[in-house]
Short mmCIF file of C-alpha atoms in Angstrom, two decimals:
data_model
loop_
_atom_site.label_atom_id
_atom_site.label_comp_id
_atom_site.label_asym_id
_atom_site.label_seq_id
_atom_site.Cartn_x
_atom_site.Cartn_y
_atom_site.Cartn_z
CA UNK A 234 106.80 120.49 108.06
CA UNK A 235 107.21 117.76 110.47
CA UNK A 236 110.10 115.57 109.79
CA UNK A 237 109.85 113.05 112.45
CA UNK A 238 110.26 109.99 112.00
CA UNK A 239 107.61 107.11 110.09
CA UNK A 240 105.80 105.22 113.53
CA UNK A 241 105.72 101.47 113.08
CA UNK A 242 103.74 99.37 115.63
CA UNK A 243 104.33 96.24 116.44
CA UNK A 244 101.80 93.51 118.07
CA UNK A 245 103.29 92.00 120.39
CA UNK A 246 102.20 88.41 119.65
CA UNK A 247 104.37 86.50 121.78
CA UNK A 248 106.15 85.34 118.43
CA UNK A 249 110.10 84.39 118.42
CA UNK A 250 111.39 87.29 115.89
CA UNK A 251 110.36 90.20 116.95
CA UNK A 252 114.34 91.18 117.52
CA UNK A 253 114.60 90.69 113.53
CA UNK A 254 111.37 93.18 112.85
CA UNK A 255 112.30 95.66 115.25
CA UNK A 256 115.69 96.07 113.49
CA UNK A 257 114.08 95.96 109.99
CA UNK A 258 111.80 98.68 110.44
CA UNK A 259 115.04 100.98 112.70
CA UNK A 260 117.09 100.11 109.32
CA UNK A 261 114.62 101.83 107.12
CA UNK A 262 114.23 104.70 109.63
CA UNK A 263 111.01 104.11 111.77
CA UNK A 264 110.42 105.08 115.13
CA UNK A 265 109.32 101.01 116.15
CA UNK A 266 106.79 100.57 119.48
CA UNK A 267 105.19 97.28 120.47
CA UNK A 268 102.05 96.94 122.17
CA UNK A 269 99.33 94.51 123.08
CA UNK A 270 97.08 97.24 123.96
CA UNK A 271 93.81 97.15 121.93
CA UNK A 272 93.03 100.63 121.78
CA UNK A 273 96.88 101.38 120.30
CA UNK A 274 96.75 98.03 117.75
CA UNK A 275 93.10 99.44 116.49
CA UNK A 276 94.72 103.44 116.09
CA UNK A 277 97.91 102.99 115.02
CA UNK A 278 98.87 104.45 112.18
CA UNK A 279 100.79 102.09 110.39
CA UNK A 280 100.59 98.39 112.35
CA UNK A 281 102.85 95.02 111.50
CA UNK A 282 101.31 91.88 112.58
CA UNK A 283 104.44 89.45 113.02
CA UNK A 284 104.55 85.89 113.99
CA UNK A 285 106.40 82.95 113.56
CA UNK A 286 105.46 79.85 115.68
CA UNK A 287 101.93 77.75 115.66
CA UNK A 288 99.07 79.25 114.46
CA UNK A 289 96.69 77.87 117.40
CA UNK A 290 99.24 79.41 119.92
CA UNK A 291 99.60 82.84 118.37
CA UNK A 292 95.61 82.91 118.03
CA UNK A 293 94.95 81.83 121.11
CA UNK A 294 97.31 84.33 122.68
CA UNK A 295 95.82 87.49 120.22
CA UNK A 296 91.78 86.42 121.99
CA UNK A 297 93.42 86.33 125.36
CA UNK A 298 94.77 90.07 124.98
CA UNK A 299 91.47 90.81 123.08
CA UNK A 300 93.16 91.72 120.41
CA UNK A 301 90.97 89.89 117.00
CA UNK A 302 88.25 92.56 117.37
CA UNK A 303 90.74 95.45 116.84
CA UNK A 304 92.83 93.72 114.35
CA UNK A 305 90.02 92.38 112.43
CA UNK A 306 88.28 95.82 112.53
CA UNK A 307 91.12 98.12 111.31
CA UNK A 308 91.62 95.32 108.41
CA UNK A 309 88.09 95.95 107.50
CA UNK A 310 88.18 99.58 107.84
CA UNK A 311 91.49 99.43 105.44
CA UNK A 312 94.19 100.86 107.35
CA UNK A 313 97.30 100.95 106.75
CA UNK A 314 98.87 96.49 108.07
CA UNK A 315 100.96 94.54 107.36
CA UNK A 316 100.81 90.85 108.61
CA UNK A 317 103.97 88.24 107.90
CA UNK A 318 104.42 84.61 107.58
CA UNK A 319 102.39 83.29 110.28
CA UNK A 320 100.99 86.83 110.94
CA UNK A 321 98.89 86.12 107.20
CA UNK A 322 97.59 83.00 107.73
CA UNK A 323 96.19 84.53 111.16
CA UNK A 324 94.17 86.66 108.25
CA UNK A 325 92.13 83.42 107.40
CA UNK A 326 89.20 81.74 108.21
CA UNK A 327 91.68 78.74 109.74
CA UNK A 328 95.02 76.36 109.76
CA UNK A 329 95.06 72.61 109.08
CA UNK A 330 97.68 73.42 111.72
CA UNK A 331 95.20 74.13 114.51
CA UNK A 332 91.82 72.36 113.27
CA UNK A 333 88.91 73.67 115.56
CA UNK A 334 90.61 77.03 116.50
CA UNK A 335 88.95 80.08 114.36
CA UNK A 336 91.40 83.15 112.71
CA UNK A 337 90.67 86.28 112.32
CA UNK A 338 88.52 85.48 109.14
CA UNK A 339 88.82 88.37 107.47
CA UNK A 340 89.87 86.50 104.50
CA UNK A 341 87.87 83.39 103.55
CA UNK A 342 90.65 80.36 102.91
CA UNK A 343 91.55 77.87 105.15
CA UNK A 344 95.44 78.01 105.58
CA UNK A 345 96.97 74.10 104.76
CA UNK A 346 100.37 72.45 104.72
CA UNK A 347 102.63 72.10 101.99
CA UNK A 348 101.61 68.14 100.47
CA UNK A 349 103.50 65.67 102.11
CA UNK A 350 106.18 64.77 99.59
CA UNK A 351 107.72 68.28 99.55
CA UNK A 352 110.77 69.09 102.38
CA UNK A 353 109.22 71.00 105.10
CA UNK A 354 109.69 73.12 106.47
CA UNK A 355 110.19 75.60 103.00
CA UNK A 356 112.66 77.39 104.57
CA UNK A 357 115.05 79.89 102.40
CA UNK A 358 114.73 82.16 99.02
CA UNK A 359 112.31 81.42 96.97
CA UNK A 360 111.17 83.62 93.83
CA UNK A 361 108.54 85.98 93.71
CA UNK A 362 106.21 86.97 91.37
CA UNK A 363 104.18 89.46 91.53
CA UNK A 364 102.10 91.82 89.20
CA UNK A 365 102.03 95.66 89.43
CA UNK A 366 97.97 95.44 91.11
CA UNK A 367 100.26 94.65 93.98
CA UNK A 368 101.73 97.84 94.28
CA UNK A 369 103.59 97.16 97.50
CA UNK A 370 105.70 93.91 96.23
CA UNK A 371 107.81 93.95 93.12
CA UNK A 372 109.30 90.75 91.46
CA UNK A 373 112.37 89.46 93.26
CA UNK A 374 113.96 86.78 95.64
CA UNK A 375 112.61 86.64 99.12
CA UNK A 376 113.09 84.27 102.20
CA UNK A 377 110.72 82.26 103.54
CA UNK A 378 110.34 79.74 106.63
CA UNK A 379 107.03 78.31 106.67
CA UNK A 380 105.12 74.80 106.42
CA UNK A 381 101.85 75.62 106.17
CA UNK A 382 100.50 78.24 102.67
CA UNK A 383 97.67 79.56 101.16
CA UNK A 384 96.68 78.25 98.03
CA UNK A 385 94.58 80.25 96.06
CA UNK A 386 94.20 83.84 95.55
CA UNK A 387 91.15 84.72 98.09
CA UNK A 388 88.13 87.11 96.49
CA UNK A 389 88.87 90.86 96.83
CA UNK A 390 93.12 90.73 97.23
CA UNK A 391 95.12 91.37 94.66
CA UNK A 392 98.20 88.33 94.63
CA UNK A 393 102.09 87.37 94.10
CA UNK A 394 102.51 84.31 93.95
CA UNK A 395 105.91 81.68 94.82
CA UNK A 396 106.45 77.86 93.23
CA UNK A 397 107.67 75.15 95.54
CA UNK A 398 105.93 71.90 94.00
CA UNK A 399 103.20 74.05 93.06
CA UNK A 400 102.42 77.75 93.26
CA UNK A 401 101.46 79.02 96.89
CA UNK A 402 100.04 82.83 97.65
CA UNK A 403 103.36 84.72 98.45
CA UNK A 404 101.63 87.98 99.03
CA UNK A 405 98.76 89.76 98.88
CA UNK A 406 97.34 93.49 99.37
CA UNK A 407 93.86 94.81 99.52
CA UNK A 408 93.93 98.49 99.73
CA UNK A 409 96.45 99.57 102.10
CA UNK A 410 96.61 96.24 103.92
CA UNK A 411 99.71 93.91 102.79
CA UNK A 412 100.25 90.49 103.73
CA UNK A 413 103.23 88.76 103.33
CA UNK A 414 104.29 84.71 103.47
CA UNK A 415 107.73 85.62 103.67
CA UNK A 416 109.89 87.78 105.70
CA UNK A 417 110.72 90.79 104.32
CA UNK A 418 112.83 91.60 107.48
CA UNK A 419 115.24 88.78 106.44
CA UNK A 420 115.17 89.84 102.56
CA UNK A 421 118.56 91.94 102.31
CA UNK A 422 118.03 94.83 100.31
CA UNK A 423 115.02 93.72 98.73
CA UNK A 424 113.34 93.73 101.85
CA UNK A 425 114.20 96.74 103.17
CA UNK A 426 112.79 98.28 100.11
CA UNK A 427 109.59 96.59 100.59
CA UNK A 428 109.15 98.25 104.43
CA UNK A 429 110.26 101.54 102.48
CA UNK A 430 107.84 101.60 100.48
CA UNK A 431 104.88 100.31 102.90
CA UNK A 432 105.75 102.18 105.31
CA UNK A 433 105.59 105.69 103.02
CA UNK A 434 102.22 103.99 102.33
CA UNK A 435 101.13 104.70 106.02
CA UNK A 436 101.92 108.95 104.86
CA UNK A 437 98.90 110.38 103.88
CA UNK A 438 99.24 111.96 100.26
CA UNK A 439 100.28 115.31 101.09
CA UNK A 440 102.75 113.98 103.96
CA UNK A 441 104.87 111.72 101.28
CA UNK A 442 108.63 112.67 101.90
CA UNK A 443 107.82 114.19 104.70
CA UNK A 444 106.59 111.80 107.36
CA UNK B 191 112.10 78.00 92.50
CA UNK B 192 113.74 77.27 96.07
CA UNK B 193 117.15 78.37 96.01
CA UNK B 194 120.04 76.37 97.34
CA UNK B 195 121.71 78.67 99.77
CA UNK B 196 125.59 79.39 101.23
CA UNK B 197 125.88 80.32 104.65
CA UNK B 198 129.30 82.12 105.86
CA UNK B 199 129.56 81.03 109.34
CA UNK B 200 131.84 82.87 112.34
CA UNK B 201 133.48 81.27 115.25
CA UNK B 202 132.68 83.97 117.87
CA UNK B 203 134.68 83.76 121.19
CA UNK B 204 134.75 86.64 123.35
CA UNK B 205 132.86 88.97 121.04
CA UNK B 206 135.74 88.26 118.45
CA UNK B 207 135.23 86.24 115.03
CA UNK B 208 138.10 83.48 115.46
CA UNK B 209 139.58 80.87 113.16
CA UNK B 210 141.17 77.73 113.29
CA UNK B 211 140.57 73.90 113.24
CA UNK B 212 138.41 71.93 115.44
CA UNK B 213 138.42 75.16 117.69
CA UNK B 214 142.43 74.88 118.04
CA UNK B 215 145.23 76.96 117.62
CA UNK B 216 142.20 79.55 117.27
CA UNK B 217 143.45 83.30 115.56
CA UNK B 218 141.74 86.51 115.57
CA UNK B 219 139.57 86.45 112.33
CA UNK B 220 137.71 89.83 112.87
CA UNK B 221 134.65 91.54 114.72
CA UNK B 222 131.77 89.99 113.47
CA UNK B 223 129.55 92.92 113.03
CA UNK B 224 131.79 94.33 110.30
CA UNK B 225 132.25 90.79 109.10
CA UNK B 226 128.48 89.76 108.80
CA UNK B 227 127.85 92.95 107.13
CA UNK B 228 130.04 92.23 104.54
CA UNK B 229 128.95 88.75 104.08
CA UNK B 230 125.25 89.84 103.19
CA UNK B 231 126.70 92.64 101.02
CA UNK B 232 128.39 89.75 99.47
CA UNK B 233 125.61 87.46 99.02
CA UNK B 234 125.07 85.50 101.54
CA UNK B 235 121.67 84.06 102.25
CA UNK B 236 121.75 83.45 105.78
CA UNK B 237 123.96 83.18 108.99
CA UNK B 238 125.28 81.15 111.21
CA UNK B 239 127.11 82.54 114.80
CA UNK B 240 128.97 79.72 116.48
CA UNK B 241 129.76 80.53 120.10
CA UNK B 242 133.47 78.94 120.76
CA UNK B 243 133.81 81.16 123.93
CA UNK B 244 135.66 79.71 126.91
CA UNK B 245 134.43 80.94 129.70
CA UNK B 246 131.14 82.23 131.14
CA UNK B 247 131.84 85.85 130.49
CA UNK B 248 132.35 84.73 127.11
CA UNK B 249 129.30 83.32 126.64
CA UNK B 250 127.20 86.35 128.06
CA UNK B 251 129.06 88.75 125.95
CA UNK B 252 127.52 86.29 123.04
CA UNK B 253 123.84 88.02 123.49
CA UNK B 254 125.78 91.87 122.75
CA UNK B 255 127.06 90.28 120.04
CA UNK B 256 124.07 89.09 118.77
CA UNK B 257 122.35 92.14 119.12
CA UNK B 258 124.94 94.17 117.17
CA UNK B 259 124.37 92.24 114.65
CA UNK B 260 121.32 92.19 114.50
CA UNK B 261 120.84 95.79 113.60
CA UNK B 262 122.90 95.81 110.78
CA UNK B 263 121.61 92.66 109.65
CA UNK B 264 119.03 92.08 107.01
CA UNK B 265 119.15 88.47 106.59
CA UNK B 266 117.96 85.39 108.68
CA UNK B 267 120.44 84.44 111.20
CA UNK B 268 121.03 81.60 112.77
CA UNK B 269 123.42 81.27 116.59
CA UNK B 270 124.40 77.90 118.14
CA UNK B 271 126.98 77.27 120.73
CA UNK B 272 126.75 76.45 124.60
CA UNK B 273 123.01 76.35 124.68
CA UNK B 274 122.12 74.60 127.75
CA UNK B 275 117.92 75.51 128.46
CA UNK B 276 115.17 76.18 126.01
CA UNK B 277 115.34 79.43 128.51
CA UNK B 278 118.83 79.91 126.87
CA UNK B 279 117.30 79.81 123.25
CA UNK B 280 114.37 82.09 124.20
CA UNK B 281 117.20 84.91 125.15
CA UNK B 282 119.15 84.00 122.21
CA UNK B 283 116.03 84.60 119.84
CA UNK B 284 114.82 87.92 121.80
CA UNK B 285 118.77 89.38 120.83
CA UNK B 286 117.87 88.47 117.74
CA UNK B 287 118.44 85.32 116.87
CA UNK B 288 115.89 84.10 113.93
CA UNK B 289 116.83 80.37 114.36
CA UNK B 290 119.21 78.40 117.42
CA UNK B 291 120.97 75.17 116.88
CA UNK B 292 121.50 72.63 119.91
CA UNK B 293 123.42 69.47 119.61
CA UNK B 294 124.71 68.28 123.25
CA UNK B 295 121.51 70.26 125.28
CA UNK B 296 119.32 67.89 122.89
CA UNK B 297 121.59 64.55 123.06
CA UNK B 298 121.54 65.20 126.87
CA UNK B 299 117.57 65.63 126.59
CA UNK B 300 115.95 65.46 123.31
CA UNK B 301 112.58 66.33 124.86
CA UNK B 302 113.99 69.81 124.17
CA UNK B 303 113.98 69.46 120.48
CA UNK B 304 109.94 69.38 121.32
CA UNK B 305 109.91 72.05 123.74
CA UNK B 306 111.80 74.32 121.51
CA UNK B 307 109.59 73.81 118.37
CA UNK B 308 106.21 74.02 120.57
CA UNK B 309 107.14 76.69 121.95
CA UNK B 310 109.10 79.08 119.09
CA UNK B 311 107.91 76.80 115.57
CA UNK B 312 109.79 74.14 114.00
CA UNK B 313 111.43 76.88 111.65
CA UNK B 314 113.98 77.85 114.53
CA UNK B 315 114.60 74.78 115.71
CA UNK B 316 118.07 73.68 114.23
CA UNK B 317 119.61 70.40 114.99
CA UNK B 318 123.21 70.59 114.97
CA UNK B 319 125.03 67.18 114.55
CA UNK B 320 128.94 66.83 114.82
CA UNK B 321 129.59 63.32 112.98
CA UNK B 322 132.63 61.30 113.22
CA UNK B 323 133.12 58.42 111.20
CA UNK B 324 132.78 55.27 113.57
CA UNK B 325 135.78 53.04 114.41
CA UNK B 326 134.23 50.47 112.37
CA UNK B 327 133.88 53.00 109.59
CA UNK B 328 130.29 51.72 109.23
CA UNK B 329 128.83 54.76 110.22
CA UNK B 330 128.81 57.95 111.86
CA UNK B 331 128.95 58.26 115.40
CA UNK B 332 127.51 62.11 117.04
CA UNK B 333 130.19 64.32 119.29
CA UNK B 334 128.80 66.43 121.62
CA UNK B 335 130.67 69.22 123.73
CA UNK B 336 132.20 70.94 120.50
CA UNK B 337 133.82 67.44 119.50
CA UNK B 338 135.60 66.74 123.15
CA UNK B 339 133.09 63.61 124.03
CA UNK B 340 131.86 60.96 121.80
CA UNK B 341 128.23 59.78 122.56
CA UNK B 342 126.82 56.30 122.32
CA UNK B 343 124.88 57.34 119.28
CA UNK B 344 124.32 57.05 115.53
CA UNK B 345 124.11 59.72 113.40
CA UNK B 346 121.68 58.50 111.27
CA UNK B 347 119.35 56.94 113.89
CA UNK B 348 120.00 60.47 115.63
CA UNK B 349 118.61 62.49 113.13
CA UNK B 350 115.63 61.06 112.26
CA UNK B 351 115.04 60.56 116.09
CA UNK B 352 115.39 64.61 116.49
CA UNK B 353 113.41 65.39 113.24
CA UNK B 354 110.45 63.14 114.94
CA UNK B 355 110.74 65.35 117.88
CA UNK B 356 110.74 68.56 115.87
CA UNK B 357 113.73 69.79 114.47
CA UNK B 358 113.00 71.82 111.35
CA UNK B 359 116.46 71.76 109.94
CA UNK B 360 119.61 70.21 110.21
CA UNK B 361 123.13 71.69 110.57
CA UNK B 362 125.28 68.65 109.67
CA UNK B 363 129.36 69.01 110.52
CA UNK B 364 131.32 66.47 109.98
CA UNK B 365 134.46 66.26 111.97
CA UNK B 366 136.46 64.48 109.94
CA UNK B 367 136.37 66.74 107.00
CA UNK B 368 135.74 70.39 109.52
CA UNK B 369 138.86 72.46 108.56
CA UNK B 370 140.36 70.28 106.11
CA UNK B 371 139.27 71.92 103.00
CA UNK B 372 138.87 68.59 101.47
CA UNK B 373 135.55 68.80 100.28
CA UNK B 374 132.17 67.95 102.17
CA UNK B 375 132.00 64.31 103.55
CA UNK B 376 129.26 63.58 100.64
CA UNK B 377 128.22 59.66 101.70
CA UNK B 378 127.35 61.25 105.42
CA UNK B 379 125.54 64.00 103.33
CA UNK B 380 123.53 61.39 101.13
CA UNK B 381 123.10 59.23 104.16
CA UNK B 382 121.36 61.84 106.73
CA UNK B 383 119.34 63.02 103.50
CA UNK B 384 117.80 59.62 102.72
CA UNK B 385 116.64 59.38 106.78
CA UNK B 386 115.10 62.86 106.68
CA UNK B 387 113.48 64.97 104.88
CA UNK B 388 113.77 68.67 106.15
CA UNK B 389 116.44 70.79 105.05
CA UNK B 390 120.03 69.87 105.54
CA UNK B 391 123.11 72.67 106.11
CA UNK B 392 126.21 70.37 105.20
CA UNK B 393 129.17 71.77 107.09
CA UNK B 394 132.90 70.94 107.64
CA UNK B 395 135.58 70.77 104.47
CA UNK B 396 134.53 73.35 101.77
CA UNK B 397 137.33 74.49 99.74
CA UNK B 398 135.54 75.92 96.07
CA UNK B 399 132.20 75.94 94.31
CA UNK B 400 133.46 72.14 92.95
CA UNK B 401 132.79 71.43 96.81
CA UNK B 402 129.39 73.01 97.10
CA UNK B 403 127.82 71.81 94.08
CA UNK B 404 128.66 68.09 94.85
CA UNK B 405 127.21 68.92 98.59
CA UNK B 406 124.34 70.17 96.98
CA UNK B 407 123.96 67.40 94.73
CA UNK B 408 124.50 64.70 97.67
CA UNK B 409 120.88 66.19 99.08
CA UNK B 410 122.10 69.44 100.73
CA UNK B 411 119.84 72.43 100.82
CA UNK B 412 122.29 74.71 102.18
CA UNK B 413 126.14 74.97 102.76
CA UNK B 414 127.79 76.31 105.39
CA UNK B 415 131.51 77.08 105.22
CA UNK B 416 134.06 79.96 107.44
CA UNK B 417 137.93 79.84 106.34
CA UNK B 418 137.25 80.30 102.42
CA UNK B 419 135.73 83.26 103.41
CA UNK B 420 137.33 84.87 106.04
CA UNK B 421 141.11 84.00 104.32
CA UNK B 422 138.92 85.77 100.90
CA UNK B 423 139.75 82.90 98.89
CA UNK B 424 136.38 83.60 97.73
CA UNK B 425 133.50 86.13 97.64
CA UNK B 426 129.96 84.75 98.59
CA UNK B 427 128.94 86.08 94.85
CA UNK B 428 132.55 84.40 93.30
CA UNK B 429 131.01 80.94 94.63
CA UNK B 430 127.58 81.88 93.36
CA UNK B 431 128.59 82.60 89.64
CA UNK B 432 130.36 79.55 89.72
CA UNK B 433 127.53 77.63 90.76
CA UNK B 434 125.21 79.30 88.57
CA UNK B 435 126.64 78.86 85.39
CA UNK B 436 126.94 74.98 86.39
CA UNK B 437 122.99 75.57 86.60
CA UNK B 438 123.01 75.52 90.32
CA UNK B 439 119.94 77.55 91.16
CA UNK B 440 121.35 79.82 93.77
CA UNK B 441 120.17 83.59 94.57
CA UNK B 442 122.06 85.94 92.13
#
């Protein structure tokens, strides 16, 4: 049996935390890469789309690597991705925060900031609730730093959802994709069990326990 | 709901977690690896890494540090101290910093506050204000250069100058009250909240959960506090039952 170690790949987006991913994923026992090679963000096995920062930015940077086409393909084609906080709204159609500038689009919404008479940025733990279609995220406490939310479930994705004012899409999985609004990376324990358990995700059945 | 959050926060000066008051008379407090680990096993929902270092060497060792903990670490974390270029706060963030705080690089140039949040989000961008009540006591008046220099500027006007800009949170000390243990200076806390509205860190006087409930109730979002903790007059989780069966909504 081969007992190496779970492969994570990170997109290197150009985003401010990728110090914080890298070391969530080496806590749970990945072997962590980054790339902004096309061929590698379309084949890896198991990918994480980070991202913190402006959505028009981070977009404009993924079309300059040529990078939607592969992400937007292997989301499609269901394998195994996970996309956080800014990395999730990239999913969507588009951002009040960048009017004009297309996302990915592989899910229908347009991405908009948190009404006016709410503190923004959310920033800290907020509570999570989710429902066992979305396998991948159980109920808990998770942190968040973000201005700018879905809010409704879109077609086809199974949803957790968070209040702040009023309820906001916290996560949501299709498949073996998983997006999250919040950082698991900065969710203690919680978290960490959340990469656990998406990354065993990326093990084919007959590999579980032993990827 | 949005919890209200406590933030253990270490003095690090030459790779060493120091204490002591208005960065005097400082004493060996620990290495903050071990310490931060201890803090999230505790409860805490964030932290912050204060750079108190001396000298230059002191401040380089401060991106080791930073990436030490940053592999044990599994909460947001957030490092201020000596920041003098957004090039500074890009290194700080790639040894894994989540968030930096700048107080005298933005009074000196608060075009940076903009830079910083164009060019790493709004999220990261912590304003850190060090208030002193004026002579006048009318007001607050901002210190820069970890208290030694008082600048010609108002707290309040300050704040909601830097917010405009693009600061997406605001870690406010007040110097008066920093070490004391005498409880947070509330009327600066209710004051900075009316003039803004992102989230505030209060800072500076914290002696029990008495102390951090009225912060939170003066408009803070988060409290930040360092000798309670290291001199274990309290656990992170001590604070937080405390709070909670006040009905403070904190993490549990």
């Amino acid at each position: 049996m081969n007992k190496s170690l779970p492969k994570v790949t990170i997109v290197r987006t150009g985003s401010a935390n990728m110090a914080s991913m890298m070391a969530g994923f080496i806590r749970v026992g990945a072997d962590v890469n980054l790339t902004d090679d096309p061929e590698v963000v379309f084949d890896a096995d198991a990918l994480v789309l980070p991202g913190v920062g402006s959505f028009g930015a981070t977009i404009k940077r993924l079309y300059a690597a040529e990078l939607v086409e592969p992400l937007r393909q292997r989301i499609l084609e269901d394998r195994v991705t996970l996309a956080v906080c800014l990395g999730m709204q990239l999913l969507c159609a588009e951002s009040e925060e960048s009017a004009g500038l297309p996302g990915l689009g592989v899910v229908d919404v347009r991405v908009e900031r948190f009404d006016a008479g709410l503190r923004i940025p959310h920033l800290g733990w907020n509570d999570v609730i989710s429902d066992p279609a979305v396998s991948l995220v159980e109920p808990g406490c998770a942190y968040f730093a973000n201005s700018y939310r879905l809010a409704d479930p879109p077609a086809g994705w199974t949803v957790a959802t968070t209040d702040y004012g009023v309820p906001f899409i916290s996560a949501m999985q299709r498949g073996r994709v998983l997006a999250c609004q919040f950082h698991p990376e900065l969710s203690g324990t919680w978290g960490s069990d959340l990469l656990k358990r998406w990354l065993d995700s990326s093990c084919r059945p007959e590999e579980v326990g032993s990827c | 709901m949005l919890k209200n959050r406590i933030i253990p926060c270490l003095d690090v000066r030459d790779g060493r977690v120091v204490k002591g008051v208005q960065f005097q008379n400082l004493r060996d407090a620990g290495d903050p690896v071990e310490l931060a680990v201890a803090y999230e096993a505790q409860g805490a929902d964030e932290l912050v890494l204060l750079d108190v270092s001396a000298t230059a060497e002191g401040r380089r060792a401060q991106c080791e540090t930073i990436r030490r903990v940053r592999r044990e670490l599994g909460i947001a974390l957030t490092v201020g101290g000596g920041i003098r270029t957004v090039d500074d706060v890009r290194w700080l963030l790639e040894a894994g910093a989540d968030k930096v705080s700048i107080n005298t690089a933005a009074v000196d140039e608060p075009e940076r506050i903009a830079l910083m949040a164009e060019q790493f989000g709004v999220q990261c961008t912590v304003l850190a204000i060090d208030a002193q009540l004026n002579e006048a006591k009318t007001g607050w008046t901002v210190l820069t250069h970890a208290g030694t220099i008082t600048a010609n500027l108002d707290v309040l006007q300050w704040a909601v100058e830097a917010v405009g800009l693009g600061a997406g949170e605001v870690l406010l000390t007040s110097w008066d009250r920093d070490g004391t243990q005498s409880g947070y200076d509330l009327e600066l806390l209710r004051s900075v909240r009316s003039a803004v509205n992102v989230p505030i860190i209060a800072s500076g006087g914290a002696s029990n959960a008495d102390d951090l409930q009225q912060a939170f109730e003066a408009g803070a979002d988060a409290v930040l506090a360092a000798s309670i903790f290291h001199d274990r007059h309290f656990t992170v989780n001590d604070l937080k039952a405390q709070l909670a069966s006040a009905n403070v909504e904190v993490r549990t």
